[in-house]
Amino acid sequence: MITQDKRLLGGVAGAVLLAAIGGFSVARYTAEPSPEAQKTENAEEGTVAHADNLAMTEEAIGKAGIAVEAVRAGGLGSEILAQATVTAAPAGEAIVTARAGGAVTQVFKRLGDPVKAGETLAVVQSRDAAQIAAERTAANAKAALAQKNLARERQLYEQKVSARVDYEQAQAEAVAATAEARRAQVAASAANITRDGGGAIVASPISGRVTAESVTLGAFVQPETELFRVADPSKVQIEAAVGPTDAQRLAPGDRAVVELPDGRTIEARVRAITPGLAGDTRSATAVLDVRGSLQPGLAVRVRLLPSRGEASNAIVIPDEALQTLEGRDIVLVRTKQGFRARNVTIGQRSAGRVEISSGLKPGDMIATKNAFLLKAELGKGAGEEE
């Protein structure tokens, strides 16, 4: 009897213990994770996923290469997508030529080297330069002599020793000599004559980098021969080809968004639209002012937002910003802690862009490039909770 009671008690105790363990397990998987647990999971990556929220540090966002962009109102009909090219602004590129003919005796810069405004790139040893230097020296000497003669004639005229005509003649000679000296000085400055007068300095008029060089040490060059090209990457513009109908909708000052090959976007403004169409492409050119350093020749895509565009409250985002999570269309919206998945309703699509009918409002910051990485982290969090 005692043995049987012990068995019964043992069975009851085991059932209670099993129920307690089961209840603990259910509570652990259904309860909200504690802040401490959230801070420890995925600590190395700097991300913590729970439900539709994803805590993520700035460092982790940067390492993942996630781009963030502010959304604005305007449907697909209010955007003009165009292919464009980064070009040097008129003041952002300089062609450096030889000011005098002669042999290249020194070369200080090569392709890709940085240069400062006024810095010497090469030196051309030139007979023309030597002649210009000699004319400058002779003109300066004549001007100095004419000034001395003028001073002497003035003194003699004041003492009533010489006639007034002699004094006036000395004045005329001094003015002519001074003008000749000034002309010779300007000619020497234009040719960038060296101090010894035997060569011409080839200097860059702007700061930037050497983008082209066609100079060989010892080669003979003619005057005005192009030797270098220097470009300042901070002084660039973007030229976008637009159709004749779209060109009529654009106006100076209209906003534009430049999409770079690495996924980044930068703001730009329309500065001008060419009044005529190109003969080969039958398209107009929209010239955009943009801040920042871009490489001339870089091919980019621009989204032009014309002031005469169709009015729409719909928001347009890149296709890569739209993700699907558990059968829902979502967009990852930036928060103070990281990102939050927000359900959205999509509309029409075109050229890698998609309209959002509801779920976003102008000014929201959303993840665009590599947004799928955030969706994957949220998917992990959802799987763990299930």
Short mmCIF file of N, CA, C and O in Angstrom, two decimals, residues 270-319:
data_model
loop_
_atom_site.label_atom_id
_atom_site.label_comp_id
_atom_site.label_asym_id
_atom_site.label_seq_id
_atom_site.Cartn_x
_atom_site.Cartn_y
_atom_site.Cartn_z
N VAL A 270 17.63 72.36 -61.92
CA VAL A 270 17.71 72.68 -63.34
C VAL A 270 18.18 74.13 -63.48
O VAL A 270 17.57 75.04 -62.94
N ARG A 271 19.28 74.32 -64.20
CA ARG A 271 19.80 75.67 -64.43
C ARG A 271 19.31 76.24 -65.75
O ARG A 271 18.99 77.43 -65.85
N ALA A 272 19.23 75.39 -66.77
CA ALA A 272 18.81 75.88 -68.08
C ALA A 272 18.36 74.70 -68.94
O ALA A 272 18.73 73.56 -68.68
N ILE A 273 17.56 75.00 -69.94
CA ILE A 273 17.13 74.02 -70.94
C ILE A 273 17.45 74.60 -72.30
O ILE A 273 17.11 75.76 -72.60
N THR A 274 18.13 73.83 -73.13
CA THR A 274 18.51 74.34 -74.45
C THR A 274 17.25 74.65 -75.27
O THR A 274 16.29 73.88 -75.28
N PRO A 275 17.23 75.79 -75.94
CA PRO A 275 16.04 76.18 -76.70
C PRO A 275 15.81 75.33 -77.94
O PRO A 275 14.69 75.23 -78.44
N GLY A 276 16.86 74.71 -78.47
CA GLY A 276 16.73 73.90 -79.69
C GLY A 276 16.94 72.43 -79.41
O GLY A 276 17.35 72.03 -78.32
N LEU A 277 16.65 71.61 -80.41
CA LEU A 277 16.82 70.16 -80.31
C LEU A 277 18.07 69.73 -81.05
O LEU A 277 18.43 70.30 -82.09
N ALA A 278 18.74 68.71 -80.51
CA ALA A 278 19.93 68.18 -81.17
C ALA A 278 19.53 67.53 -82.49
O ALA A 278 18.50 66.85 -82.58
N GLY A 279 20.35 67.75 -83.51
CA GLY A 279 20.00 67.24 -84.84
C GLY A 279 19.99 65.73 -84.93
O GLY A 279 19.19 65.16 -85.67
N ASP A 280 20.88 65.05 -84.19
CA ASP A 280 20.98 63.59 -84.29
C ASP A 280 19.97 62.87 -83.40
O ASP A 280 19.41 61.85 -83.78
N THR A 281 19.72 63.40 -82.20
CA THR A 281 18.84 62.71 -81.25
C THR A 281 17.46 63.33 -81.17
O THR A 281 16.55 62.73 -80.58
N ARG A 282 17.28 64.51 -81.70
CA ARG A 282 16.01 65.24 -81.63
C ARG A 282 15.55 65.41 -80.19
O ARG A 282 14.38 65.26 -79.85
N SER A 283 16.50 65.68 -79.32
CA SER A 283 16.20 65.88 -77.90
C SER A 283 16.83 67.18 -77.42
O SER A 283 17.79 67.68 -78.01
N ALA A 284 16.25 67.72 -76.36
CA ALA A 284 16.80 68.92 -75.74
C ALA A 284 17.73 68.51 -74.60
O ALA A 284 17.73 67.35 -74.16
N THR A 285 18.50 69.45 -74.11
CA THR A 285 19.44 69.18 -73.02
C THR A 285 19.07 70.03 -71.81
O THR A 285 18.98 71.26 -71.92
N ALA A 286 18.84 69.36 -70.70
CA ALA A 286 18.61 70.05 -69.44
C ALA A 286 19.93 70.08 -68.67
O ALA A 286 20.52 69.03 -68.41
N VAL A 287 20.38 71.27 -68.33
CA VAL A 287 21.64 71.43 -67.61
C VAL A 287 21.32 71.59 -66.13
O VAL A 287 20.55 72.48 -65.74
N LEU A 288 21.93 70.73 -65.30
CA LEU A 288 21.64 70.71 -63.86
C LEU A 288 22.85 71.17 -63.08
O LEU A 288 23.99 70.79 -63.38
N ASP A 289 22.61 72.00 -62.09
CA ASP A 289 23.65 72.37 -61.13
C ASP A 289 23.60 71.37 -59.98
O ASP A 289 22.53 71.07 -59.44
N VAL A 290 24.77 70.86 -59.60
CA VAL A 290 24.83 69.85 -58.54
C VAL A 290 26.01 70.16 -57.65
O VAL A 290 27.06 70.64 -58.10
N ARG A 291 25.84 69.91 -56.36
CA ARG A 291 26.92 70.11 -55.40
C ARG A 291 27.63 68.79 -55.15
O ARG A 291 27.04 67.73 -55.21
N GLY A 292 28.91 68.91 -54.81
CA GLY A 292 29.69 67.72 -54.52
C GLY A 292 30.66 67.41 -55.64
O GLY A 292 30.62 68.02 -56.73
N SER A 293 31.55 66.49 -55.38
CA SER A 293 32.58 66.11 -56.33
C SER A 293 32.14 64.87 -57.11
O SER A 293 31.91 63.82 -56.53
N LEU A 294 32.01 65.03 -58.42
CA LEU A 294 31.66 63.94 -59.31
C LEU A 294 32.67 63.89 -60.45
O LEU A 294 33.20 64.93 -60.86
N GLN A 295 32.91 62.71 -60.94
CA GLN A 295 33.90 62.54 -62.00
C GLN A 295 33.30 62.91 -63.35
O GLN A 295 32.28 62.34 -63.76
N PRO A 296 33.87 63.89 -64.06
CA PRO A 296 33.36 64.20 -65.41
C PRO A 296 33.40 62.97 -66.29
O PRO A 296 34.34 62.18 -66.27
N GLY A 297 32.34 62.80 -67.08
CA GLY A 297 32.21 61.63 -67.94
C GLY A 297 31.38 60.52 -67.34
O GLY A 297 31.04 59.56 -68.04
N LEU A 298 31.03 60.63 -66.05
CA LEU A 298 30.25 59.59 -65.39
C LEU A 298 28.82 59.59 -65.91
O LEU A 298 28.17 60.63 -66.00
N ALA A 299 28.31 58.39 -66.27
CA ALA A 299 26.93 58.26 -66.73
C ALA A 299 26.01 58.05 -65.52
O ALA A 299 26.28 57.19 -64.68
N VAL A 300 24.94 58.81 -65.44
CA VAL A 300 24.01 58.74 -64.31
C VAL A 300 22.58 58.78 -64.86
O VAL A 300 22.36 59.04 -66.05
N ARG A 301 21.62 58.49 -63.98
CA ARG A 301 20.21 58.68 -64.32
C ARG A 301 19.64 59.76 -63.42
O ARG A 301 19.97 59.82 -62.23
N VAL A 302 18.80 60.62 -63.98
CA VAL A 302 18.21 61.71 -63.20
C VAL A 302 16.70 61.60 -63.23
O VAL A 302 16.10 61.14 -64.22
N ARG A 303 16.10 62.01 -62.13
CA ARG A 303 14.65 62.13 -62.04
C ARG A 303 14.32 63.61 -61.95
O ARG A 303 14.58 64.26 -60.94
N LEU A 304 13.77 64.15 -63.00
CA LEU A 304 13.42 65.57 -63.05
C LEU A 304 11.99 65.73 -62.56
O LEU A 304 11.09 64.98 -62.96
N LEU A 305 11.78 66.72 -61.71
CA LEU A 305 10.46 66.98 -61.14
C LEU A 305 9.99 68.35 -61.63
O LEU A 305 10.24 69.37 -60.98
N PRO A 306 9.34 68.40 -62.78
CA PRO A 306 8.97 69.69 -63.37
C PRO A 306 7.90 70.41 -62.57
O PRO A 306 7.00 69.80 -62.00
N SER A 307 8.02 71.73 -62.52
CA SER A 307 7.02 72.53 -61.83
C SER A 307 5.69 72.53 -62.57
O SER A 307 4.65 72.81 -61.98
N ARG A 308 5.72 72.18 -63.85
CA ARG A 308 4.49 72.11 -64.63
C ARG A 308 3.98 70.68 -64.75
O ARG A 308 3.21 70.35 -65.64
N GLY A 309 4.44 69.82 -63.86
CA GLY A 309 4.05 68.42 -63.91
C GLY A 309 2.64 68.20 -63.41
O GLY A 309 1.99 69.09 -62.85
N GLU A 310 2.14 66.97 -63.62
CA GLU A 310 0.80 66.62 -63.18
C GLU A 310 0.73 66.58 -61.67
O GLU A 310 1.60 66.02 -61.01
N ALA A 311 -0.33 67.15 -61.10
CA ALA A 311 -0.51 67.14 -59.65
C ALA A 311 -0.94 65.76 -59.19
O ALA A 311 -1.83 65.15 -59.78
N SER A 312 -0.31 65.24 -58.14
CA SER A 312 -0.65 63.92 -57.61
C SER A 312 -0.17 63.85 -56.17
O SER A 312 0.88 64.39 -55.83
N ASN A 313 -0.98 63.17 -55.34
CA ASN A 313 -0.59 62.96 -53.95
C ASN A 313 0.15 61.64 -53.76
O ASN A 313 0.61 61.34 -52.66
N ALA A 314 0.24 60.84 -54.82
CA ALA A 314 0.94 59.56 -54.71
C ALA A 314 2.43 59.79 -54.52
O ALA A 314 3.00 60.78 -54.96
N ILE A 315 3.05 58.84 -53.85
CA ILE A 315 4.48 58.92 -53.58
C ILE A 315 5.17 57.84 -54.42
O ILE A 315 4.69 56.71 -54.52
N VAL A 316 6.25 58.19 -55.05
CA VAL A 316 6.98 57.27 -55.91
C VAL A 316 8.31 56.92 -55.25
O VAL A 316 9.03 57.80 -54.77
N ILE A 317 8.62 55.63 -55.20
CA ILE A 317 9.86 55.16 -54.59
C ILE A 317 10.56 54.21 -55.56
O ILE A 317 9.93 53.68 -56.49
N PRO A 318 11.84 53.94 -55.37
CA PRO A 318 12.52 52.94 -56.20
C PRO A 318 11.97 51.54 -55.93
O PRO A 318 11.54 51.24 -54.83
N ASP A 319 12.02 50.71 -56.96
CA ASP A 319 11.56 49.33 -56.81
C ASP A 319 12.28 48.60 -55.68
O ASP A 319 11.68 47.79 -54.96
#
